[in-house]
Coordinates of C-alpha atoms in Angstrom, one line a residue:
M1 CA -72.4 -100.9 176.8
E2 CA -68.8 -101.9 175.2
N3 CA -67.6 -103.4 178.1
S4 CA -70.7 -105.7 178.2
L5 CA -70.6 -109.0 177.4
D6 CA -73.7 -108.9 175.0
F7 CA -70.7 -106.3 173.0
I8 CA -68.1 -108.7 173.5
D9 CA -69.8 -112.0 171.7
Y10 CA -71.0 -109.2 168.8
I11 CA -67.3 -108.3 168.6
E12 CA -66.3 -111.5 168.6
D13 CA -68.7 -113.0 165.9
K14 CA -68.5 -109.8 163.5
Y15 CA -65.3 -109.5 163.2
E16 CA -64.3 -113.3 163.3
I17 CA -62.0 -113.0 166.4
L18 CA -60.7 -117.2 166.7
D19 CA -60.6 -117.6 163.0
T20 CA -58.4 -114.5 162.6
K21 CA -56.4 -115.6 166.2
R22 CA -56.0 -119.5 164.2
F23 CA -54.8 -117.5 161.0
I24 CA -52.5 -115.5 162.8
K25 CA -51.3 -118.9 164.9
E26 CA -50.5 -121.0 161.7
G27 CA -48.8 -118.4 160.1
H28 CA -46.7 -117.5 162.8
F29 CA -47.1 -113.7 161.7
K30 CA -45.1 -111.6 164.4
R31 CA -46.6 -108.6 163.2
V32 CA -50.5 -107.5 161.8
A33 CA -52.0 -104.6 160.0
L34 CA -55.9 -104.6 160.5
Q35 CA -57.1 -102.8 157.7
F36 CA -61.0 -101.1 158.2
P37 CA -62.7 -99.1 156.3
D38 CA -64.1 -95.6 157.9
E39 CA -67.4 -96.3 159.2
L40 CA -65.7 -99.4 160.6
L41 CA -62.7 -97.8 162.7
K42 CA -65.1 -97.1 165.9
D43 CA -64.6 -100.7 166.0
A44 CA -60.9 -100.9 166.2
A45 CA -59.6 -100.5 168.9
T46 CA -61.9 -103.8 170.2
V47 CA -60.5 -105.8 168.5
L48 CA -57.5 -105.0 168.2
Q49 CA -57.8 -105.7 172.2
R50 CA -59.5 -109.2 171.5
L51 CA -56.7 -110.9 169.2
S52 CA -53.9 -109.5 171.2
I53 CA -55.3 -112.1 174.4
E54 CA -53.4 -115.5 173.5
T55 CA -51.4 -114.0 171.0
N56 CA -47.9 -112.5 170.8
A57 CA -48.0 -110.9 167.8
S58 CA -47.9 -107.0 167.5
F59 CA -50.8 -105.5 165.6
F60 CA -51.0 -101.8 163.7
I61 CA -54.6 -100.6 162.9
L62 CA -54.7 -98.7 159.2
G63 CA -57.3 -96.6 158.9
D64 CA -56.8 -93.5 155.5
T65 CA -56.0 -95.7 152.5
S66 CA -53.7 -94.9 150.2
F67 CA -56.7 -95.6 147.2
G68 CA -59.9 -97.3 147.8
S69 CA -60.7 -99.2 151.2
C70 CA -61.8 -102.2 149.5
C71 CA -57.9 -102.7 148.2
V72 CA -55.8 -104.5 150.2
D73 CA -52.9 -101.5 151.3
E74 CA -50.1 -103.2 151.3
I75 CA -47.8 -100.2 151.0
E76 CA -49.2 -98.6 154.4
A77 CA -48.6 -102.8 155.4
Q78 CA -44.9 -102.5 154.6
H79 CA -44.7 -98.9 156.0
V80 CA -45.0 -100.3 159.2
D81 CA -42.9 -103.8 158.3
A82 CA -46.1 -105.9 158.3
D83 CA -45.9 -109.7 157.8
C84 CA -49.4 -110.1 156.9
I85 CA -52.4 -107.9 156.5
I86 CA -56.3 -108.6 158.3
H87 CA -58.8 -106.6 155.6
Y88 CA -62.1 -106.1 157.1
G89 CA -65.0 -104.6 155.0
H90 CA -65.9 -105.1 151.7
A91 CA -63.6 -106.2 149.3
C92 CA -63.0 -106.2 145.9
L93 CA -60.8 -109.5 146.0
S94 CA -57.9 -108.0 143.7
V95 CA -55.1 -110.1 143.1
T96 CA -51.8 -109.2 145.6
T97 CA -48.7 -110.1 145.6
R98 CA -47.1 -109.1 148.7
L99 CA -47.9 -110.1 151.7
P100 CA -50.5 -112.4 153.2
V101 CA -54.1 -111.2 153.4
K102 CA -57.2 -113.2 155.6
Y103 CA -60.3 -110.7 154.7
V104 CA -63.2 -110.5 157.1
F105 CA -66.4 -109.9 155.1
D106 CA -69.6 -107.6 156.4
K107 CA -72.3 -109.6 157.9
P108 CA -75.6 -109.0 156.4
S109 CA -77.8 -106.7 158.3
S110 CA -80.0 -108.6 159.0
L111 CA -81.4 -112.6 159.0
F112 CA -81.6 -113.5 155.5
S113 CA -84.3 -115.6 154.6
I114 CA -84.2 -118.3 152.2
D115 CA -88.6 -118.7 151.4
K116 CA -88.5 -115.8 150.2
C117 CA -85.2 -115.8 148.2
L118 CA -86.2 -119.2 147.1
E119 CA -90.0 -117.8 145.9
K120 CA -88.8 -114.6 143.9
F121 CA -86.1 -116.9 141.8
R122 CA -89.1 -119.4 141.6
A123 CA -90.7 -116.3 139.7
I124 CA -88.1 -115.9 137.3
Y125 CA -87.3 -119.1 136.1
N126 CA -88.5 -122.6 135.5
T127 CA -87.0 -126.3 136.8
Q128 CA -85.3 -126.6 132.6
D129 CA -83.4 -123.1 132.8
Y130 CA -80.2 -123.5 133.6
V131 CA -78.8 -121.0 136.0
I132 CA -75.8 -119.7 137.8
L133 CA -76.0 -119.0 141.0
A134 CA -73.7 -115.7 142.5
G135 CA -73.0 -113.2 145.3
K136 CA -71.6 -110.7 147.1
P137 CA -69.0 -111.7 149.7
C138 CA -71.0 -111.6 152.5
Y139 CA -73.7 -113.6 151.0
M140 CA -71.3 -116.4 150.1
Y141 CA -72.4 -118.4 153.4
I142 CA -75.9 -119.0 152.0
L143 CA -75.4 -120.1 148.3
E144 CA -75.3 -123.3 149.0
S145 CA -78.3 -123.5 151.6
V146 CA -80.2 -121.7 148.7
L147 CA -79.2 -123.8 145.8
S148 CA -80.0 -127.5 147.9
G149 CA -83.6 -125.2 148.4
L150 CA -83.0 -125.4 144.8
I151 CA -82.7 -128.6 144.0
S152 CA -85.2 -130.0 146.8
L153 CA -88.1 -127.8 144.1
G154 CA -86.8 -129.7 141.0
Y155 CA -84.4 -127.3 139.4
G156 CA -81.2 -129.1 138.7
R157 CA -79.1 -127.3 136.1
V158 CA -78.5 -124.8 138.3
I159 CA -75.0 -124.2 139.8
K160 CA -73.1 -122.0 142.3
G161 CA -69.8 -120.5 140.8
E162 CA -66.7 -122.4 141.3
G163 CA -64.4 -121.2 144.4
E164 CA -64.8 -119.1 147.4
Y165 CA -65.5 -116.5 145.9
S166 CA -67.2 -117.3 143.0
T167 CA -68.1 -114.1 141.6
I168 CA -64.6 -113.0 141.0
H169 CA -63.8 -116.1 139.9
M170 CA -66.1 -116.4 137.5
A171 CA -65.9 -112.7 136.0
K172 CA -61.9 -113.6 135.1
A173 CA -63.2 -116.3 134.0
I174 CA -65.0 -115.1 131.3
G175 CA -62.6 -112.3 130.7
E176 CA -60.1 -114.0 129.7
A177 CA -62.2 -116.3 127.5
I178 CA -63.1 -112.7 125.3
V179 CA -59.3 -112.0 125.3
A180 CA -58.1 -115.5 124.2
D181 CA -61.1 -115.3 121.3
D182 CA -61.9 -118.5 122.8
R183 CA -65.5 -118.7 120.7
Q184 CA -66.1 -122.6 122.5
R185 CA -65.8 -121.8 125.3
L186 CA -67.8 -118.1 125.2
D187 CA -70.7 -120.5 123.9
L188 CA -70.8 -122.5 127.1
Y189 CA -72.8 -119.3 128.5
K190 CA -74.6 -118.5 125.8
K191 CA -77.5 -120.2 127.4
W192 CA -76.8 -119.3 131.2
S193 CA -78.4 -116.4 133.7
I194 CA -77.1 -115.5 136.3
F195 CA -78.7 -115.4 139.8
Y196 CA -76.8 -112.7 142.0
I197 CA -77.7 -112.6 145.9
G198 CA -76.5 -109.1 147.0
E199 CA -77.8 -105.6 147.5
K200 CA -76.5 -102.6 144.4
S201 CA -72.9 -102.2 144.5
P202 CA -70.1 -101.4 142.3
G203 CA -68.7 -104.9 142.4
L204 CA -72.9 -105.8 140.3
T205 CA -72.6 -103.1 138.3
T206 CA -68.9 -104.5 137.3
L207 CA -69.6 -108.2 137.1
A208 CA -73.2 -107.6 135.3
M209 CA -71.7 -105.5 132.3
T210 CA -69.1 -107.9 132.0
C211 CA -71.1 -111.0 131.9
Y212 CA -73.8 -108.8 129.9
S213 CA -72.9 -110.1 125.9
H214 CA -71.8 -113.7 127.5
V215 CA -75.1 -115.1 129.1
M216 CA -78.5 -115.2 128.3
S217 CA -80.2 -112.8 131.3
F218 CA -78.9 -111.8 134.3
Y219 CA -80.7 -111.1 137.7
S220 CA -80.0 -109.4 141.2
Y221 CA -82.1 -110.1 144.2
D222 CA -81.8 -107.5 147.4
P223 CA -82.2 -109.3 150.2
E224 CA -82.3 -105.9 152.3
Q225 CA -85.3 -104.8 150.1
D226 CA -86.7 -108.2 148.9
E227 CA -87.3 -107.8 145.4
V228 CA -85.2 -108.6 142.0
I229 CA -83.5 -106.1 139.5
H230 CA -83.3 -107.3 135.8
Q231 CA -79.7 -105.8 135.4
S232 CA -79.8 -106.8 130.8
P233 CA -81.2 -103.3 130.3
I234 CA -79.5 -101.6 133.2
S235 CA -76.4 -102.1 131.7
D236 CA -77.3 -101.5 127.9
I237 CA -77.5 -98.2 129.1
Q238 CA -74.5 -98.2 130.7
F239 CA -73.0 -99.6 127.5
R240 CA -74.8 -97.0 125.5
R241 CA -72.6 -93.9 127.9
R242 CA -69.3 -96.0 127.6
Y243 CA -69.5 -96.1 124.2
A244 CA -70.3 -92.5 123.3
I245 CA -67.0 -91.9 126.5
V246 CA -65.1 -94.0 123.8
Q247 CA -66.1 -92.0 120.5
K248 CA -64.9 -89.1 122.6
A249 CA -61.5 -91.2 123.3
K250 CA -60.6 -91.3 119.6
D251 CA -60.5 -86.9 119.0
V252 CA -58.0 -86.6 122.2
S253 CA -54.6 -86.0 121.7
I254 CA -53.4 -85.8 125.3
I255 CA -54.0 -88.4 128.0
G256 CA -53.5 -88.9 131.4
I257 CA -52.8 -92.3 132.9
V258 CA -53.5 -92.4 136.6
V259 CA -52.6 -94.5 139.3
G260 CA -55.3 -95.9 141.6
T261 CA -53.4 -98.6 143.2
L262 CA -50.3 -99.8 144.0
G263 CA -51.6 -103.0 145.5
V264 CA -53.0 -104.8 142.6
S265 CA -50.9 -107.5 141.2
R266 CA -49.6 -106.5 137.6
Y267 CA -50.1 -102.7 137.7
L268 CA -46.6 -102.1 136.6
E269 CA -47.1 -104.1 133.7
V270 CA -50.2 -102.5 132.9
I271 CA -49.0 -98.9 132.9
G272 CA -45.6 -99.7 131.1
H273 CA -48.2 -101.1 128.4
L274 CA -50.5 -98.5 128.1
R275 CA -47.8 -95.9 127.3
E276 CA -46.2 -98.1 124.6
M277 CA -50.0 -97.9 123.2
I278 CA -49.9 -94.0 123.2
K279 CA -47.5 -93.7 122.2
K280 CA -47.7 -96.2 119.4
A281 CA -50.7 -94.2 118.4
G282 CA -49.2 -91.3 118.0
R283 CA -50.5 -89.6 121.3
K284 CA -48.8 -87.9 124.2
S285 CA -49.2 -89.1 127.8
Y286 CA -49.0 -87.2 131.7
M287 CA -48.6 -89.6 134.6
F288 CA -50.3 -89.1 137.9
I289 CA -50.0 -90.7 141.5
I290 CA -52.6 -88.8 143.1
G291 CA -54.4 -91.1 145.9
K292 CA -58.0 -90.8 146.3
L293 CA -59.4 -89.3 143.9
N294 CA -61.8 -86.8 143.1
P295 CA -62.8 -84.3 140.7
E296 CA -60.7 -81.3 142.5
K297 CA -57.7 -83.3 142.2
L298 CA -57.5 -84.0 138.0
S299 CA -58.8 -80.4 137.2
N300 CA -55.7 -78.9 138.2
F301 CA -54.4 -80.6 134.8
S302 CA -56.8 -79.2 132.3
E303 CA -54.6 -79.7 129.3
I304 CA -55.5 -84.0 129.4
Q305 CA -57.8 -84.1 127.4
I306 CA -59.0 -87.5 128.9
F307 CA -58.1 -89.3 132.0
V308 CA -57.9 -93.6 131.8
L309 CA -57.8 -95.2 135.3
V310 CA -55.3 -97.8 136.7
S311 CA -57.5 -99.4 139.1
C312 CA -58.9 -102.3 140.7
S313 CA -62.4 -103.9 138.6
E314 CA -64.4 -102.0 141.3
N315 CA -63.2 -98.7 141.6
S316 CA -62.3 -98.7 137.2
L317 CA -65.5 -97.4 136.6
I318 CA -66.2 -93.9 137.2
E319 CA -69.6 -92.0 135.9
S320 CA -69.6 -89.2 137.4
K321 CA -70.4 -85.4 136.1
D322 CA -68.8 -83.8 138.3
F323 CA -64.8 -85.1 136.8
Y324 CA -63.6 -82.1 134.0
R325 CA -62.4 -84.5 131.7
P326 CA -64.2 -88.3 131.1
I327 CA -62.7 -91.0 132.7
I328 CA -62.3 -94.0 131.0
T329 CA -60.8 -97.8 131.9
P330 CA -57.1 -99.6 130.3
Y331 CA -59.8 -101.7 128.1
E332 CA -61.5 -98.6 126.7
L333 CA -58.7 -97.0 125.9
Y334 CA -57.4 -99.7 123.8
L335 CA -60.5 -99.6 121.8
A336 CA -60.2 -95.7 121.3
L337 CA -56.7 -95.8 119.9
S338 CA -57.5 -98.7 117.6
S339 CA -59.8 -99.0 114.9
E340 CA -61.3 -102.1 115.9
I341 CA -65.1 -102.8 116.4
W342 CA -66.4 -102.7 119.7
N343 CA -68.8 -105.6 119.6
K344 CA -69.7 -104.7 124.0
Q345 CA -67.3 -106.7 124.8
W346 CA -66.5 -105.1 128.5
I347 CA -63.3 -106.4 130.8
T348 CA -62.2 -104.1 134.0
D349 CA -59.5 -107.0 134.4
F350 CA -56.6 -104.1 133.7
S351 CA -54.1 -107.2 133.2
S352 CA -56.2 -108.8 130.4
I353 CA -55.7 -105.9 127.8
L354 CA -51.2 -107.3 128.5
C355 CA -52.4 -109.9 126.0
L356 CA -53.8 -106.7 123.3
N357 CA -51.7 -105.1 121.1
L358 CA -52.2 -102.3 118.5
K359 CA -51.7 -103.7 115.0
D360 CA -50.0 -101.8 112.6
E361 CA -53.4 -101.4 110.1
L362 CA -55.3 -101.0 113.3
I363 CA -54.1 -97.6 114.5
L364 CA -55.4 -95.0 113.7
K365 CA -53.4 -92.9 111.0
D366 CA -52.5 -89.5 110.6
E367 CA -55.7 -88.4 108.2
P368 CA -58.6 -87.2 109.0
Q369 CA -61.6 -89.7 110.8
F370 CA -64.9 -89.2 111.3
S371 CA -65.8 -88.4 114.8
L372 CA -68.9 -90.3 115.7
A373 CA -69.0 -87.5 118.8
T374 CA -68.7 -84.5 116.9
G375 CA -70.6 -85.4 113.8
H376 CA -67.2 -83.9 111.6
F377 CA -64.1 -85.1 110.2
V378 CA -61.7 -84.7 113.4
Q379 CA -57.3 -84.5 112.0
P380 CA -55.9 -86.3 115.3
S381 CA -52.8 -84.0 116.5
I382 CA -49.8 -86.8 116.0
M383 CA -46.8 -85.7 119.0
Q384 CA -44.1 -87.4 120.3
D385 CA -44.0 -89.1 123.5
D386 CA -43.3 -86.8 126.1
E387 CA -43.3 -89.1 129.7
I388 CA -44.2 -87.0 133.0
L389 CA -45.4 -88.1 136.6
V390 CA -46.7 -85.6 139.1
E391 CA -46.3 -88.1 142.3
N392 CA -47.7 -88.0 145.4
D393 CA -44.4 -88.2 147.4
S394 CA -46.1 -90.2 150.3
L395 CA -47.9 -93.0 148.1
L396 CA -45.0 -93.7 147.4
D397 CA -42.7 -97.3 149.3
S398 CA -39.4 -96.4 149.2
R399 CA -39.1 -100.4 147.9
N400 CA -37.5 -100.8 144.1
D401 CA -40.6 -102.1 142.6
I402 CA -42.9 -99.3 143.8
I403 CA -41.2 -96.6 141.7
K404 CA -39.4 -99.1 138.7
L405 CA -41.7 -99.9 135.7
S406 CA -39.1 -102.0 134.1
E407 CA -35.3 -102.9 132.9
H408 CA -36.1 -100.1 130.5
M409 CA -38.0 -97.6 132.0
E410 CA -38.3 -96.0 135.5
L411 CA -40.6 -92.9 137.1
S412 CA -38.9 -89.8 136.8
N413 CA -39.5 -88.3 140.1
I414 CA -40.5 -84.7 139.7
R415 CA -40.5 -81.7 141.8
V416 CA -42.8 -79.5 141.1
H417 CA -44.9 -77.0 143.8
S418 CA -47.4 -76.5 141.0
A419 CA -48.4 -79.5 139.0
S420 CA -50.3 -77.2 136.3
A421 CA -47.8 -75.0 136.0
Y422 CA -45.3 -78.2 134.7
F423 CA -47.5 -78.7 131.8
H424 CA -47.5 -74.4 130.4
E425 CA -45.0 -72.9 132.4
N426 CA -45.4 -69.0 130.6
S427 CA -48.9 -69.8 130.5
K428 CA -49.7 -70.6 134.1
S429 CA -47.5 -68.6 135.5
W430 CA -47.4 -65.3 137.2
H431 CA -43.8 -63.0 136.0
G432 CA -45.3 -60.0 137.0
L433 CA -45.2 -57.2 134.1
T434 CA -41.5 -57.4 133.9
K435 CA -38.8 -60.2 135.1
L436 CA -36.3 -59.1 137.2
E437 CA -35.1 -62.0 138.4
L438 CA -31.7 -61.5 137.3
Q439 CA -31.6 -57.5 138.0
T440 CA -32.5 -58.0 141.5
E441 CA -29.8 -58.9 144.2
P442 CA -31.5 -61.6 146.5
S443 CA -32.0 -59.4 150.0
R444 CA -29.2 -60.9 152.4
L445 CA -29.7 -63.1 156.0
E446 CA -30.0 -61.2 159.0
V447 CA -30.9 -62.2 162.7
G448 CA -34.5 -62.1 163.0
Q449 CA -36.2 -61.3 166.5
Q450 CA -36.3 -63.5 169.3
G451 CA -38.7 -63.9 171.7
I452 CA -42.5 -64.4 171.9
A453 CA -45.2 -63.0 169.8
S454 CA -46.2 -61.2 173.2
K455 CA -42.4 -59.7 174.3
Y456 CA -39.6 -60.0 172.1
D457 CA -35.7 -60.0 173.7
H458 CA -35.2 -56.4 172.4
E459 CA -38.5 -54.7 173.8
Q460 CA -38.4 -52.7 176.8
H461 CA -39.7 -54.2 180.0

């Protein structure tokens, strides 16, 4: 089937071959990285073959990404000296800084029914309601048709999010308004509702929580299941869960900063800012670059009481119970380190915290604090700053801007055989019953056996 005309047409349409060729030719790109998620790798060779026709570029397939597949893997692309990246599949659309990127989104698995969508919409809203249309990137092409259908039905107060990726732009705009404390701008959203087209996904969860306290209501429509879900009650439950984690974070003294991206814009500034906040609050911080996150990796560091994840907005919310310690976002860490009252504002764009600084009067002092997590007074442990990086060398780029935080702060390249042993060497390293390192002479080097296992040179024939 792979050589049939039907399969070729399928590949040409799904992966936007003609449009991608035009992008490569207009940009005069010579080395192109093709980034595929695991579920699309089966088509990678065919896509490369079709793109090679009528283009003079060299192509490189990027498969196993360093972090989440939704993020553009600029690090791997730079390893092959690519001058642009074609990203296939779902994307978080985080801002990148090093290479030009073209996104080729997933195509819906079934035909979208505008009539069914309009029917669900009319069951929720009346013609006088203010509604913002948003959607998953793969459904953006249909929003204009949905909007036209609603206008013909008398809905004159419905708008489509501005920009090609309206969902992301809208969430970012609301997030910036929160940080700037622009109340006039925030009030503009209070009378609006959001109608989101797309199935359940991390992007939907992130958007719903970001907009939760700034819009009247939030509904999502799943075209695959043909059902509408009211997201506000779901977000309320998630907020209570996140609030409980923030209260736990107030009691900790050792914090681990997990680097979950090496490509999203301004991530180095955010890491430096977090370390300064932790230091100012009198806590101790350790830094980890461990690639894709999983419970097994983080469980090696039992001394860490809580982790803060610097990642793209879609991967920043980790609620799995498999992790030994809670994982919070940079904004949640800011709330935990200060005594500022949380008013259900939730920021996922980690760069937004760069304008949030711990005020001296808000820092938790060296005095007993009442812990909502335990119900008792807790004496915080004020520690001296101790900066440590446990790194995976394969994830670091050779370029200086990957390993440099700022003019005054650089990441340490610490070589350790056991990462956990670095924290408590004496308690986590086995030295035997007696330490004889200084008493035992090192073994002498001797010539070993030569040959193969079935017959060494010195053995009898």
